[in-house]
Amino acid sequence: MNIVTRQPLESAAAVEEDELWFKDAIIYQLHVKTFADSNNDGIGDFAGLTEKLDYLSDLGVTTLWLLPFYPSPGRDDGYDISDYRLVNPDFGAMKDFRRFMQEAKRRKLRVVIELVINHTSDRHPWFERARRSKPGSDARSWYVWSDNDQKYAGTRIIFSDTEKSNWTWDPVAEAYYWHRFFAHQPDLNYDNPRVTAALLSVMRFWLDLGVDGFRLDAIPYLCEREGTSNENLPETHAVIKKIRAELDAYSPGKVLLAEANQWPEDVAVYFGRGDECHMAYHFPLMPRIYMAIAQEDRFPITDILRQTPDIPDNCQWAMFLRNHDELTLEMVTDAERDYLWSAYATDPRARLNLGIRRRLAPLMDNDRRKIELMNSLLMSFPGTPIIYYGDEIGMGDNIYLGDRNGVRTPMQWTPDRNGGFSRCDPARLYAPTIMDPVYGYEAVNVEAQSRSLASLLSWTKRLISVRKSSRVFGRGSLSFIRATNRAVLVYVRQYGDEVMLCVANLSRSAQAAEIDLSPWRGRVPLELLGRTNFPPIGEQPAVITLAPYGFYWFQLCETVASPPIQASLPEYETLVVGHGWRSLLQGRSRSVLERDVVPVYLSGRRWFAERGNSAITCRVADDFAVDTAADSGIVLVEARSKRESAQYLLPLSIKWTRLDSAKPDPNALAGVRRGARQGILVDGAGDPPFIAFLLQRVRASETIAVDRHRLEFRATEAFPAETPIAVEHVRAVETEQSNTTALVGSAFVVKFFRRLESGSNPEIEVGRFLTTIVQFPNTPPLLGAVEFVDGDTRRAVAVVHRFVENQGDAWTVTSAYLDRFVEEQRLLTAEAAEHSDEEAAYARLMDQVGRRVAELQLALASRDDIAAFAPEAITSDDIRGWREASSSAPTRPSMSSCAAGRA
Ligand code: GLC
Ligand code: CA
């Protein structure tokens, strides 16, 4: 079988379970500046964000990741930090941050913040001090200096669009300083232990304020060594290990998230042996998801995931589709980059550095199906998903804003001024809102989408809640199943016994795929977004069809989980009954009844001998109107198949209530219509009015004759003359298979024999004898019977007995007794088991049963003047016959074997 298993991510026994919370997290990434402006100065702030926490917890995300919110000249949107221990006054004061933390905690939202350790702003006091200090001094060596700009040649330039070198001349220091990013962001020098110590102290400062973790910005670049690429150096990993050790010692259960934009094998090193970062972005996977959709081929995804090394049990990949930066194409081959640029950034303005500065929705041409598919992958790949703010409503971007600002525009809350982000003069906004007709805040906003169940926002919420319903997504292993169709991506997530099958169509056209699911034979796929069951997995490969960009998340259930496969609603025929019941049996209605309605109905009945076989021909051989005014009657149906032919009685009533397809009447056979009036044709055996007619006719001992045939309704003396026939409480009894029994209140039991058998019916014959002739008091009295009489033959149609209040039958009592008895014997010591209370009580009951059976025998043998009941002597031949019959007949194992065991 073509299944490749990757990444066993079974939870680590060694680690405290709740310390792995990040594995089940759903992270929402946002910039305080962009989210909500509370004081209308045009800049989002902590107070505004705090007001929006309900929105976030309602969305279902569990963790917030805040972009840098520290004092900063703002030349790299806050990644150029000038003070690590304060809140940027534009976003509020420390007290606003504290309140935000409190409110987040109250909603059980965790908060991850930025620890930007590679560099500071050139306005940071550390840098001001360094550039003014003597070369070689400690203060100077907080940064990386050189006399020339040729050192560390061979190091790539990341912001290639703006920077020409990683060195910049500082006229104050009269030396070059090293920077991997913008020239105003000098790199800190991690060869100086004081730098590490200072950053650890910053980390403790924010831990004290309650944050749950840190995103470690740009960590591959901490240390430099001549002759290397200056990325991922062992010295850098040593620094990260120190940070991790300090974090665990100071505040266990907090996380580090690595931003290391590297090839999979290099990123994986940032997990260390579970002693560096808890999480790392899967940078290589992200662009390949875009690649797979553009090429309509799963290969880029399966290929990169297969190249992804296993990671320690206490670690997790962070999955994302978009973030605040350009969609980076650094970790793809040159050919792949050209392809992605041509597919997603034909407009050169959409390109930035080695990437594409666009949001998810525009990248997907605003195609809802593609956006949903992308999110389904994000939420089901092995890792913790990160949603970039605004993508849950399909926000657009503005590629004219320069740098990456086009994907950092104000959150769109309402169709009001500034999209509800701020009430300031629009000119004052930190950045213009998106205003075009497709993505502008009038078209795309939270308020409108909250009101529509069909919106992207509502859909995202649903997806999140399904994702959260199972730990398999966050913790399970991943295997691919290679369906022959490469446009279809099939993978299985497994955690313990739970198995999730994900199937995605990466193409713009409908696709089918044959999927080998033999390891899960017998399981039932439950599609989780709609909660519908699919047919159980069999021997043959499953054929799954998908709409364009369609996807399924199937939970492979061992037993059918909650909602069973929707029993298909019957598609009823409508019979036209211009003249009521009579017209059922005339003209076109009759042929539809015989050809389409009755065969389908019979084949679904338990009492029909050839149940399940609707390939029968039916003919209505006889019919008796029981009550023409009320449109009720009984028809005699001849049902023929290849195997046999038999006659059945079908009581039919027309009910003038409309067919409710949501709650179909289980007794319905068809719809009926007279003019504009609609009704249903029901099986009268379960229909109270029909049973009432029948009981009235029995009480009056009436006869309905049609040609040579008669329906004889006969009461016995026991039929209560006065009792009103109340049929409000008619219940069907499901125990017997060959007939239909209805309990009428606590007065009558009406049993319909469905299949007509010739010969006298023992229930009628013996019942009459016991009830009216010998008046035996301990059987339910026979109150009446209905028989079909054709010349000399009589065939039983129905019997009516008095209902006897009871507490169940001997069979149920006996099996319950045996259950208790066996349980008792299992638990008791040998001596104690000798005296069982259970046994004594049961014996008393059996004694009573024996007595009654004997009385019954005596009663039956009491009239030798009636030929059919005259006692006959038992011969030895009789006894032999019985013995043979009983030893060859199957016995009920549970009773006989237990009894034998005790004896
Ligand atoms: C990270 C951030 C990016 C920033 C850079 C320099 O890559 O994601 O926004 O510009 O670091 O700090
Ligand atoms: Ca503000």
Short mmCIF file of N, CA, C and O and ligand atoms in Angstrom, two decimals, residues 76 79-80 114 116 119 159 181-182 185 215 217-218 259 323-325 404 408, ligand 1:
data_model
loop_
_atom_site.label_atom_id
_atom_site.label_comp_id
_atom_site.label_asym_id
_atom_site.label_seq_id
_atom_site.Cartn_x
_atom_site.Cartn_y
_atom_site.Cartn_z
N ASP A 76 10.89 50.31 11.07
CA ASP A 76 10.64 48.92 10.64
C ASP A 76 9.42 48.42 11.40
O ASP A 76 9.39 47.32 11.94
N TYR A 79 9.95 46.82 14.76
CA TYR A 79 11.05 45.86 14.94
C TYR A 79 12.37 46.59 15.19
O TYR A 79 13.40 45.97 15.41
N ASP A 80 12.31 47.90 15.13
CA ASP A 80 13.47 48.72 15.48
C ASP A 80 13.19 49.31 16.87
O ASP A 80 12.59 50.37 17.00
N GLU A 114 6.79 39.70 21.15
CA GLU A 114 8.02 39.64 20.36
C GLU A 114 9.24 39.87 21.24
O GLU A 114 9.28 40.81 22.05
N VAL A 116 12.72 40.70 20.19
CA VAL A 116 13.56 41.00 19.03
C VAL A 116 14.99 41.09 19.54
O VAL A 116 15.39 42.11 20.11
N HIS A 119 18.72 42.56 16.90
CA HIS A 119 19.12 43.94 16.66
C HIS A 119 18.26 44.90 17.47
O HIS A 119 17.21 44.52 17.96
N PHE A 159 17.22 42.34 3.09
CA PHE A 159 16.37 43.38 2.51
C PHE A 159 17.04 43.92 1.24
O PHE A 159 17.50 45.06 1.16
N PHE A 181 19.55 43.55 8.74
CA PHE A 181 18.31 44.09 8.16
C PHE A 181 18.57 45.54 7.75
O PHE A 181 19.57 45.84 7.13
N PHE A 182 17.65 46.46 8.15
CA PHE A 182 17.84 47.84 7.74
C PHE A 182 19.09 48.43 8.38
O PHE A 182 19.51 48.01 9.47
N GLN A 185 19.13 49.36 11.96
CA GLN A 185 18.94 48.28 12.93
C GLN A 185 20.25 47.55 13.20
O GLN A 185 20.48 46.45 12.69
N ARG A 215 7.97 35.29 20.55
CA ARG A 215 8.45 34.98 19.20
C ARG A 215 9.86 35.51 19.13
O ARG A 215 10.12 36.69 19.41
N ASP A 217 12.50 36.82 17.13
CA ASP A 217 12.62 37.41 15.80
C ASP A 217 14.02 37.16 15.23
O ASP A 217 15.02 37.33 15.93
N ALA A 218 14.05 36.75 13.99
CA ALA A 218 15.30 36.70 13.22
C ALA A 218 16.45 36.03 13.96
O ALA A 218 17.56 36.55 14.04
N GLU A 259 11.58 32.38 14.68
CA GLU A 259 11.47 32.86 13.31
C GLU A 259 12.82 32.59 12.64
O GLU A 259 13.76 33.36 12.79
N ASN A 323 1.58 36.50 6.71
CA ASN A 323 1.90 37.22 7.93
C ASN A 323 2.12 38.68 7.58
O ASN A 323 1.74 39.14 6.51
N HIS A 324 2.75 39.39 8.49
CA HIS A 324 2.92 40.84 8.31
C HIS A 324 4.02 41.18 7.32
O HIS A 324 4.19 42.34 6.96
N ASP A 325 4.83 40.20 6.92
CA ASP A 325 5.90 40.46 5.97
C ASP A 325 5.46 40.07 4.56
O ASP A 325 4.36 39.59 4.37
N ARG A 404 6.21 46.80 3.49
CA ARG A 404 5.17 45.80 3.70
C ARG A 404 3.90 46.41 4.26
O ARG A 404 3.03 45.72 4.77
N ARG A 408 -0.65 45.82 6.19
CA ARG A 408 -0.75 46.21 7.60
C ARG A 408 -1.76 47.34 7.76
O ARG A 408 -1.60 48.21 8.61
C1 GLC B 1 11.51 39.80 11.07
C2 GLC B 1 10.17 40.47 11.03
C3 GLC B 1 10.18 41.58 10.06
C4 GLC B 1 11.30 42.54 10.43
C5 GLC B 1 12.61 41.80 10.54
C6 GLC B 1 13.67 42.68 11.12
O1 GLC B 1 11.79 39.18 9.86
O2 GLC B 1 9.17 39.55 10.71
O3 GLC B 1 8.97 42.25 10.00
O4 GLC B 1 11.38 43.54 9.46
O5 GLC B 1 12.49 40.70 11.40
O6 GLC B 1 13.43 42.95 12.46
#
